[in-house]
PDB file of C-alpha atoms in Angstrom:
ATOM      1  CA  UNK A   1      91.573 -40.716  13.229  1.00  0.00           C
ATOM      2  CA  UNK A   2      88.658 -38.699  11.656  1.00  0.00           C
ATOM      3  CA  UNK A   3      87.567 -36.012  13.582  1.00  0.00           C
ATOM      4  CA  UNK A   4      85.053 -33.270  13.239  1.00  0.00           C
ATOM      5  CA  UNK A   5      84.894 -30.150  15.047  1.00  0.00           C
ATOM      6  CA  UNK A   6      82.043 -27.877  16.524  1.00  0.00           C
ATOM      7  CA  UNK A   7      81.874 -24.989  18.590  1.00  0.00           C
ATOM      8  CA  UNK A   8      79.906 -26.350  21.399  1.00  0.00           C
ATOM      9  CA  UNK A   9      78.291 -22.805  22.363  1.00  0.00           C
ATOM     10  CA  UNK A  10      75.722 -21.832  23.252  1.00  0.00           C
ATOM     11  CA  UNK A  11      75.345 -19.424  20.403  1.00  0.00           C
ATOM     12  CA  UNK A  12      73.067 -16.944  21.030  1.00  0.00           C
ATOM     13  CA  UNK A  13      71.016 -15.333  18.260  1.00  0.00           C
ATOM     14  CA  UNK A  14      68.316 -12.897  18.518  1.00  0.00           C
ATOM     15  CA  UNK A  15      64.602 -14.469  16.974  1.00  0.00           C
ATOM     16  CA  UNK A  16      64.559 -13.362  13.090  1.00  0.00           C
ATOM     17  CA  UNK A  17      68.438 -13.174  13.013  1.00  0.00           C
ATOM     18  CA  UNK A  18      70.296 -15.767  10.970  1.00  0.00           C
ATOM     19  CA  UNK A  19      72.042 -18.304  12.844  1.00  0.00           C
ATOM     20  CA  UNK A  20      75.336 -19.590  11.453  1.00  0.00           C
ATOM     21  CA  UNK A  21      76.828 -22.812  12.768  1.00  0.00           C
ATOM     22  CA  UNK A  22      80.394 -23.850  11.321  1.00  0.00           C
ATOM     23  CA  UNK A  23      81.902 -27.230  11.539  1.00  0.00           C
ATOM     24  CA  UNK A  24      85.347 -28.368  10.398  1.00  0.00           C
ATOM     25  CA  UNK A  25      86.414 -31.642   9.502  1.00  0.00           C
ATOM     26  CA  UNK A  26      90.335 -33.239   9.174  1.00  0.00           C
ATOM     27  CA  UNK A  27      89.432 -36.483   6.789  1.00  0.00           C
ATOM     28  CA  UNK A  28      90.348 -34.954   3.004  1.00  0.00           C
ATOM     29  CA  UNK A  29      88.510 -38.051   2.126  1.00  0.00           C
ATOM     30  CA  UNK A  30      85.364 -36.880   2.980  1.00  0.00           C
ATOM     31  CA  UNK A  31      82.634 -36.915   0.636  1.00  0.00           C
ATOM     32  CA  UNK A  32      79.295 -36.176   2.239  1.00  0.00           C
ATOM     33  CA  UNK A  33      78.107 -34.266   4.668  1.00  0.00           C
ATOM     34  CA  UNK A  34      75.107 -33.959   6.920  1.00  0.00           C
ATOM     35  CA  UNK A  35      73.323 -31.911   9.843  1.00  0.00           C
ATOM     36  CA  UNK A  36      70.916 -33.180  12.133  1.00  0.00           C
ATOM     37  CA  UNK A  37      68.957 -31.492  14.903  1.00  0.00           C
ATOM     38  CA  UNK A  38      69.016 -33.188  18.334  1.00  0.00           C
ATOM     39  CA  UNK A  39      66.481 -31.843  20.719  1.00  0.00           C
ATOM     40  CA  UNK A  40      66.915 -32.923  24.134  1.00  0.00           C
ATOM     41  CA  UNK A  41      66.597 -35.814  25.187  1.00  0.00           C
ATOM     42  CA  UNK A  42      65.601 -36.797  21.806  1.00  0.00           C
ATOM     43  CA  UNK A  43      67.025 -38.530  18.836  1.00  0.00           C
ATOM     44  CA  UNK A  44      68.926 -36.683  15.906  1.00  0.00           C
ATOM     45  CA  UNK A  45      67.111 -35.487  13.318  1.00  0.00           C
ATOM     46  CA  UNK A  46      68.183 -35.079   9.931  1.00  0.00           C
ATOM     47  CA  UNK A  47      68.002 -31.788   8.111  1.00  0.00           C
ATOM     48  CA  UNK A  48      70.276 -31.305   5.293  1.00  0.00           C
ATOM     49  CA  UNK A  49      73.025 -33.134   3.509  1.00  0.00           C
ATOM     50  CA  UNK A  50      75.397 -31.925   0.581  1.00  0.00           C
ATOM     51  CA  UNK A  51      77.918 -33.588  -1.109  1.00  0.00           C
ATOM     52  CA  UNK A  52      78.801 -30.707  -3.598  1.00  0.00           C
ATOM     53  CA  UNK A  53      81.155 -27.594  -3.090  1.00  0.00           C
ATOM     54  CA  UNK A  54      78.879 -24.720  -2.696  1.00  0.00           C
ATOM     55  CA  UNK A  55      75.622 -23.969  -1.617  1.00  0.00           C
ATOM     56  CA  UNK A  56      72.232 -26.103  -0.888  1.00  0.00           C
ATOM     57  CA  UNK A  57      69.132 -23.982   0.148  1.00  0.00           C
ATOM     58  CA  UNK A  58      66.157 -25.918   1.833  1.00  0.00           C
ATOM     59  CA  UNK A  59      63.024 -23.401   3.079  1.00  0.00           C
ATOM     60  CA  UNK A  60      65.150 -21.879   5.890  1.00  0.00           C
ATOM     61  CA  UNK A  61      68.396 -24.292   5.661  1.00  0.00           C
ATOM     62  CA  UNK A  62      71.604 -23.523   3.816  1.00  0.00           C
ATOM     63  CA  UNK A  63      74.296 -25.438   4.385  1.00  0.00           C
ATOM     64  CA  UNK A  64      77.747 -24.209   2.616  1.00  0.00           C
ATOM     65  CA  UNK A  65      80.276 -26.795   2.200  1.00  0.00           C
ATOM     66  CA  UNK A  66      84.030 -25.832   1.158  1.00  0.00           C
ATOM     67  CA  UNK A  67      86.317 -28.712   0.552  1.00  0.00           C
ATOM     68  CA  UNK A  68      89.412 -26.994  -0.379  1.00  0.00           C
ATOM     69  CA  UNK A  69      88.742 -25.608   3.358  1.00  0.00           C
ATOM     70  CA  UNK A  70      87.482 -28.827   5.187  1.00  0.00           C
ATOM     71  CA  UNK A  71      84.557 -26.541   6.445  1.00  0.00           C
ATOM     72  CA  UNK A  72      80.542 -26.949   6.281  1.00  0.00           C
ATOM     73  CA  UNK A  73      78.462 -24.418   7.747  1.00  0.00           C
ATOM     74  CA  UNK A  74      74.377 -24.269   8.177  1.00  0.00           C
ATOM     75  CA  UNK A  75      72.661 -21.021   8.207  1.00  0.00           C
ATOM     76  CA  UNK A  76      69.055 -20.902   9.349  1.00  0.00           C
ATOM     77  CA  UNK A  77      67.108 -17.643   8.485  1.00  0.00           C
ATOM     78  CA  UNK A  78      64.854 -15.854  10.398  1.00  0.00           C
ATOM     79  CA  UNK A  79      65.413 -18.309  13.312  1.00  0.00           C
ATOM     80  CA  UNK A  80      62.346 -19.190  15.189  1.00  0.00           C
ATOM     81  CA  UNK A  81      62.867 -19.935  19.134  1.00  0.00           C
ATOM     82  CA  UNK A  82      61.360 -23.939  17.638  1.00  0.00           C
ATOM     83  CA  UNK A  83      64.975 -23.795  16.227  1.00  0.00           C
ATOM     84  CA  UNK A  84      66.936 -23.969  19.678  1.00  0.00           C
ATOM     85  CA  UNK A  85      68.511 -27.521  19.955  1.00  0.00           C
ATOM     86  CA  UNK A  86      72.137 -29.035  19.246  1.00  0.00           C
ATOM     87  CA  UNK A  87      72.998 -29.069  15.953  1.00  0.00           C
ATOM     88  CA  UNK A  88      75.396 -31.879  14.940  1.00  0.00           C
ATOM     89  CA  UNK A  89      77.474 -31.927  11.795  1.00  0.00           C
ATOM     90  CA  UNK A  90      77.981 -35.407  10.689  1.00  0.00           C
ATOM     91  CA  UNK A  91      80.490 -36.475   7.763  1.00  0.00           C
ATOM     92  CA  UNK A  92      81.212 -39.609   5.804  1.00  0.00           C
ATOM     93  CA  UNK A  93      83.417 -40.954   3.205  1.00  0.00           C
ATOM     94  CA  UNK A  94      80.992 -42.552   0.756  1.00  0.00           C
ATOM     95  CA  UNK A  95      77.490 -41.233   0.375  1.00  0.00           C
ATOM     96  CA  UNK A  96      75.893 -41.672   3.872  1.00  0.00           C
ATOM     97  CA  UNK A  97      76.725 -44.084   6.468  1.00  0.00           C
ATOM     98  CA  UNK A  98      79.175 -46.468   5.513  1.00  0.00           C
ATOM     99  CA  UNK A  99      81.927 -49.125   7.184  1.00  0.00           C
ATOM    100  CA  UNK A 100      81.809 -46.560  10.238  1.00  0.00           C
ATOM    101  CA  UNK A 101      78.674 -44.729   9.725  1.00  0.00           C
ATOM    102  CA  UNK A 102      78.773 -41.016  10.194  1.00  0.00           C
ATOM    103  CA  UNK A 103      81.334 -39.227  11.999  1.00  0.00           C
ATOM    104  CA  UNK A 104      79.789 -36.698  14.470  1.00  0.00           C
ATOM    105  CA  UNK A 105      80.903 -33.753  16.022  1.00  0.00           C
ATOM    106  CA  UNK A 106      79.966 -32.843  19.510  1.00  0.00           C
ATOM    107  CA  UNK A 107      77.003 -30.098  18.429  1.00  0.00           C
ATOM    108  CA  UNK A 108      76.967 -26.961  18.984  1.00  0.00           C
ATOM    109  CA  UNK A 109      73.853 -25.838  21.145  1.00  0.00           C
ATOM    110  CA  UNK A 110      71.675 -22.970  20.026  1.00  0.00           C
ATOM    111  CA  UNK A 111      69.732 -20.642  21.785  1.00  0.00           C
ATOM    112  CA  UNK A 112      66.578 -18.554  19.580  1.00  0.00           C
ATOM    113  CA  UNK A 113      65.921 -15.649  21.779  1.00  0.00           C
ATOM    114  CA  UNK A 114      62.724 -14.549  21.674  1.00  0.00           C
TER     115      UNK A 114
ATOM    116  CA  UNK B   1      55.101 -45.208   7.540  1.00  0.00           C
ATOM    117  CA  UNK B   2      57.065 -46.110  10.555  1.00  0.00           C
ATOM    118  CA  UNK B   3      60.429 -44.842  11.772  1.00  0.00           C
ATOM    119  CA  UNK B   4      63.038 -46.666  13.538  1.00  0.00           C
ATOM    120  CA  UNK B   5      61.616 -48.126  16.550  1.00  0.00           C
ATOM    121  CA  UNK B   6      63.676 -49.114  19.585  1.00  0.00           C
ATOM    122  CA  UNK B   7      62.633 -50.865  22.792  1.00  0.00           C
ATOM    123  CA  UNK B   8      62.507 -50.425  25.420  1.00  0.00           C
ATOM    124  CA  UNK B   9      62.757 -46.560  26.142  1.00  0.00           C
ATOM    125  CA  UNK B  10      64.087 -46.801  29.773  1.00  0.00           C
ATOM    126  CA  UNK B  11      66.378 -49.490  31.185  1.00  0.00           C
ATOM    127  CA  UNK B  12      67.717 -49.433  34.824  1.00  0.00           C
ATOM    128  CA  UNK B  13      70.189 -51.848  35.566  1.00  0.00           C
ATOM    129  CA  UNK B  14      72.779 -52.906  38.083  1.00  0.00           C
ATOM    130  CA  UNK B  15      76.983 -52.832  37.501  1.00  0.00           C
ATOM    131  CA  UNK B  16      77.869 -56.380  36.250  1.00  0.00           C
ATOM    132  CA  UNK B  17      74.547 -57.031  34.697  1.00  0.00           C
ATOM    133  CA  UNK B  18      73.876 -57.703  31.002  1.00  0.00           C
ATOM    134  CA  UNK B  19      71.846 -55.180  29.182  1.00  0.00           C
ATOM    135  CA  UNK B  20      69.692 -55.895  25.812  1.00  0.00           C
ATOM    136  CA  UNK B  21      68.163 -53.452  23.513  1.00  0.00           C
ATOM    137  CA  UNK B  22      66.315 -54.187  20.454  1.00  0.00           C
ATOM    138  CA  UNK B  23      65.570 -52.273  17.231  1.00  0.00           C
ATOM    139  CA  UNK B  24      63.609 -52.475  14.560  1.00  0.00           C
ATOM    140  CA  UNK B  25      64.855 -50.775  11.100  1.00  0.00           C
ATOM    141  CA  UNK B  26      62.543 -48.808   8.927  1.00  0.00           C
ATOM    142  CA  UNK B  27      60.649 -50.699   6.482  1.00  0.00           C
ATOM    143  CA  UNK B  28      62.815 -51.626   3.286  1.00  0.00           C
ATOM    144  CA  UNK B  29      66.143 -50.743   5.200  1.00  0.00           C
ATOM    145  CA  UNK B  30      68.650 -53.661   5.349  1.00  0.00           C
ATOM    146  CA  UNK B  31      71.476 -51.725   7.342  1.00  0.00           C
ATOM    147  CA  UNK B  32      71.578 -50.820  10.975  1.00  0.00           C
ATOM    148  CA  UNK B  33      73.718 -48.927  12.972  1.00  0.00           C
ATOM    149  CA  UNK B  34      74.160 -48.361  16.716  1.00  0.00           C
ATOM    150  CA  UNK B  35      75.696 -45.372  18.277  1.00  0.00           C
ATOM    151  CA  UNK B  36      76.288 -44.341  22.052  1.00  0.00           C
ATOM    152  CA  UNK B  37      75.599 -40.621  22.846  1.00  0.00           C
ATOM    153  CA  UNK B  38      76.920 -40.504  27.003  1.00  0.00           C
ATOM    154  CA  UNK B  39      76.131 -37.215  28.615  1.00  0.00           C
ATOM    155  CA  UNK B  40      78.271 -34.684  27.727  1.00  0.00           C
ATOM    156  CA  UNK B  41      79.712 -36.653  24.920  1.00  0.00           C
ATOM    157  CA  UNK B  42      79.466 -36.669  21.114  1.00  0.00           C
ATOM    158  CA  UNK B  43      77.687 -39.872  19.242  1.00  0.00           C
ATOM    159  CA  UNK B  44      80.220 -42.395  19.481  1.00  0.00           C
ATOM    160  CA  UNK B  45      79.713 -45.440  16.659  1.00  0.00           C
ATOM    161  CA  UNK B  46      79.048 -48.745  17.627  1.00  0.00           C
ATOM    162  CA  UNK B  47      78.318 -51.046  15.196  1.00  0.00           C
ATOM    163  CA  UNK B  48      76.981 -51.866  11.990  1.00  0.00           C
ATOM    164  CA  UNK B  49      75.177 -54.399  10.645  1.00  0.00           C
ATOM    165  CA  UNK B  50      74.091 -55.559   7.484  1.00  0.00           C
ATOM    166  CA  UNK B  51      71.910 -58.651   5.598  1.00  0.00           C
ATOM    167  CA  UNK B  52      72.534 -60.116   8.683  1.00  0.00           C
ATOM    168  CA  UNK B  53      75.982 -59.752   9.005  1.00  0.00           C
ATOM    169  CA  UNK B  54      78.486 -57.651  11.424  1.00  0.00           C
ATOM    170  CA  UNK B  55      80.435 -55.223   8.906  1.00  0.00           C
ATOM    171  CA  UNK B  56      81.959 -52.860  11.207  1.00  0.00           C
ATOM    172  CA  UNK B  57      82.483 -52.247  15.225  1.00  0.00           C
ATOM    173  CA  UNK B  58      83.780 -48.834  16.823  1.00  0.00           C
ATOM    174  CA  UNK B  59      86.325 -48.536  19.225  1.00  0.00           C
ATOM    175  CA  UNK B  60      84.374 -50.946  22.298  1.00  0.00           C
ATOM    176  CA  UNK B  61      85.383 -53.682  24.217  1.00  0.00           C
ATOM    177  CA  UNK B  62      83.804 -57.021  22.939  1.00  0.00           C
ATOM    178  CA  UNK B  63      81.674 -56.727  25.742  1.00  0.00           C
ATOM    179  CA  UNK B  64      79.514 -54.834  23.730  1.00  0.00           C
ATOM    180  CA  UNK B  65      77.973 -57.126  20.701  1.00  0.00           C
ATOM    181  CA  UNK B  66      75.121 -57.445  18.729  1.00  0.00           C
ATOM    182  CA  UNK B  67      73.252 -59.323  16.250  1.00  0.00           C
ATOM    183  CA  UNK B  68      70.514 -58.442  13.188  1.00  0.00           C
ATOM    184  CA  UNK B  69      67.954 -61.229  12.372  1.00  0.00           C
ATOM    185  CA  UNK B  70      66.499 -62.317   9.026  1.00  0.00           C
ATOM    186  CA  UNK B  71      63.748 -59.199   9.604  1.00  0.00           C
ATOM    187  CA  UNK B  72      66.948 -56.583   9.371  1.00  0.00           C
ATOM    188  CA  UNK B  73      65.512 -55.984  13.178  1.00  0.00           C
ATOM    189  CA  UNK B  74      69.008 -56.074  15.440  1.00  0.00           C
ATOM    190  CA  UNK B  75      69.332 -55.867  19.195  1.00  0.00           C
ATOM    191  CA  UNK B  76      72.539 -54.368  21.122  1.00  0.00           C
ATOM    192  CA  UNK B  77      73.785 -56.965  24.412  1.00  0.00           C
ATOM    193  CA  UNK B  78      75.980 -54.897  26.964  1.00  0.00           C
ATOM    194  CA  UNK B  79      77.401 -57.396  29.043  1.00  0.00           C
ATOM    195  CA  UNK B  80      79.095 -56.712  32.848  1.00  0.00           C
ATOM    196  CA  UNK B  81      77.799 -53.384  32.504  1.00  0.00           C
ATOM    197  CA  UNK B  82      79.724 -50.331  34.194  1.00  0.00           C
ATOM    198  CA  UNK B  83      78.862 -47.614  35.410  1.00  0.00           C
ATOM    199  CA  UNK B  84      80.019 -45.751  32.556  1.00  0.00           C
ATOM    200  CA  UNK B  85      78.119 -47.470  30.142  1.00  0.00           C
ATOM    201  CA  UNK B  86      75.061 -45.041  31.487  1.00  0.00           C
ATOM    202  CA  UNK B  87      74.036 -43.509  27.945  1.00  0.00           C
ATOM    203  CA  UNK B  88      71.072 -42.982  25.666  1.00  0.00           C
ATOM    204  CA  UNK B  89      71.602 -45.822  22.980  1.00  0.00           C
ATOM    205  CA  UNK B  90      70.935 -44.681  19.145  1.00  0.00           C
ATOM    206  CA  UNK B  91      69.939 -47.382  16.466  1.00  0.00           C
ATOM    207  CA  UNK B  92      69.290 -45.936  12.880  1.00  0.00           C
ATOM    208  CA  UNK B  93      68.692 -47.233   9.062  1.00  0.00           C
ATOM    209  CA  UNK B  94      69.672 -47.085   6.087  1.00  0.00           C
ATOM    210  CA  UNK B  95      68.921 -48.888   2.741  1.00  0.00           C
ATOM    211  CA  UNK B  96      71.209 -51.303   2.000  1.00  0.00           C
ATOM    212  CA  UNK B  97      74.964 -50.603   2.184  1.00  0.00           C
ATOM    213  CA  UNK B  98      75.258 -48.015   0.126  1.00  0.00           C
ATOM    214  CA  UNK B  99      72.153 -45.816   0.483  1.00  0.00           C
ATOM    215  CA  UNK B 100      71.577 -42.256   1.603  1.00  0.00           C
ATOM    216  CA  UNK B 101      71.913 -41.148   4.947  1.00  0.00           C
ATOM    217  CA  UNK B 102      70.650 -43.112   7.949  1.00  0.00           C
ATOM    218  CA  UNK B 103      67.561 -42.055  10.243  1.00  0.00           C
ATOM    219  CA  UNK B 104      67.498 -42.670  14.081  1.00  0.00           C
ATOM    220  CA  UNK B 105      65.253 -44.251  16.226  1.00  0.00           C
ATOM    221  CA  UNK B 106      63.991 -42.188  19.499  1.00  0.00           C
ATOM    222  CA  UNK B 107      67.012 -44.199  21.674  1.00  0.00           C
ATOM    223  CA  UNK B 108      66.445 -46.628  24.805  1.00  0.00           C
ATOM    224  CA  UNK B 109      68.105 -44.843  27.993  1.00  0.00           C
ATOM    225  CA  UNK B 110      70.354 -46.992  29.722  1.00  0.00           C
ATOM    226  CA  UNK B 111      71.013 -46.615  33.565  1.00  0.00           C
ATOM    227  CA  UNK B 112      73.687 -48.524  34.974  1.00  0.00           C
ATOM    228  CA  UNK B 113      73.659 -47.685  39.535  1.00  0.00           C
TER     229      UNK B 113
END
């Protein structure tokens, strides 16, 4: 049974603060690895994948994966209050989707305080 | 060019009816997926199709089913619905079977009274 695991929150972060979201997953298997940004009562939206140990800087994004670990994080800098939403971390075996698709966690909901 | 598109947005519906939602893959994409996201809940997988064919189901009763036409567009059937089948319904794409990442559609809300 794969399973990946968020802090549902809220997480609370001051606007201009970085945010840090974590996300653990048990599948060793895993080999890629994705965040996407659900407004709500919207769709997911994607923002970053990695599929290599280390780190992956996009404008604002990093995400930080550490196999050895089972752990991927995403930091957004200077967080803007456009950034509040549910982040979900999202994990495959192969290189996006797949036999099962993506495996999500539950999200972790962020609040940008202004 | 166009995202995933899913119809229809809102669906109200009565316990024991059947339920059908349709979806309509970004251009070039041959693989669709369908997830349920129920209140409160994580996105749970579906299914998965691809050229045409069923490759995968989740963990769902066979009441749930689906089927992708010649177009790559796919629709979701959710027969005797229940009352806990009350969810927003997720299609996304992705090229071909082994492609990067998949992209959702905006979801059809299903409501099940």
């Amino acid at each position: 049974q794969k399973e990946v695991e968020q802090n549902s929150g809220p997480l609370s972060v001051p606007e201009g603060a970085i945010a840090s979201l974590n996300c653990t997953y048990s599948d060793r298997g895993s080999q890629s690895f994705f965040w996407y940004r659900q407004y709500s009562g919207k769709s997911p939206e994607l923002i970053m994948f990695i599929y290599s140990n280390g780190d992956k800087e996009d404008g604002r994004f990093t995400a930080q994966l550490n196999k050895a670990s089972q752990y991927v994080s995403l930091l957004i800098r200077d967080s803007q209050p456009s950034d509040s939403a549910t982040y979900l971390c999202a994990v495959n075996q192969g290189s996006g989707g797949g036999a099962d698709g993506l495996t999500f966690g539950k999200g972790t909901h962020l609040i940008i305080q202004p | 060019e166009a995202g995933v598109t899913q119809s229809p947005t809102h669906l109200i519906k009565t316990r024991g009816q059947q339920a059908t939602l349709r979806c309509s893959p970004i251009s070039g994409h041959t693989s669709v997926y369908w997830y349920q996201q129920a209140l409160g809940l994580g996105l749970q997988f579906l299914l998965w199709y691809d050229e045409g064919e069923e490759r995968n189901r989740g963990n769902f009763p066979p009441r749930f089913s689906g089927r992708q036409f010649p177009n790559y567009s796919s629709e979701l059937n959710v027969n005797a619905l229940e009352l806990e089948d009350s969810a927003l319904y997720l299609c996304a794409s992705r090229i071909g079977s082994s492609g990067n990442t998949i992209y959702f559609g905006e979801g059809s809300w299903l409501t099940v009274v």
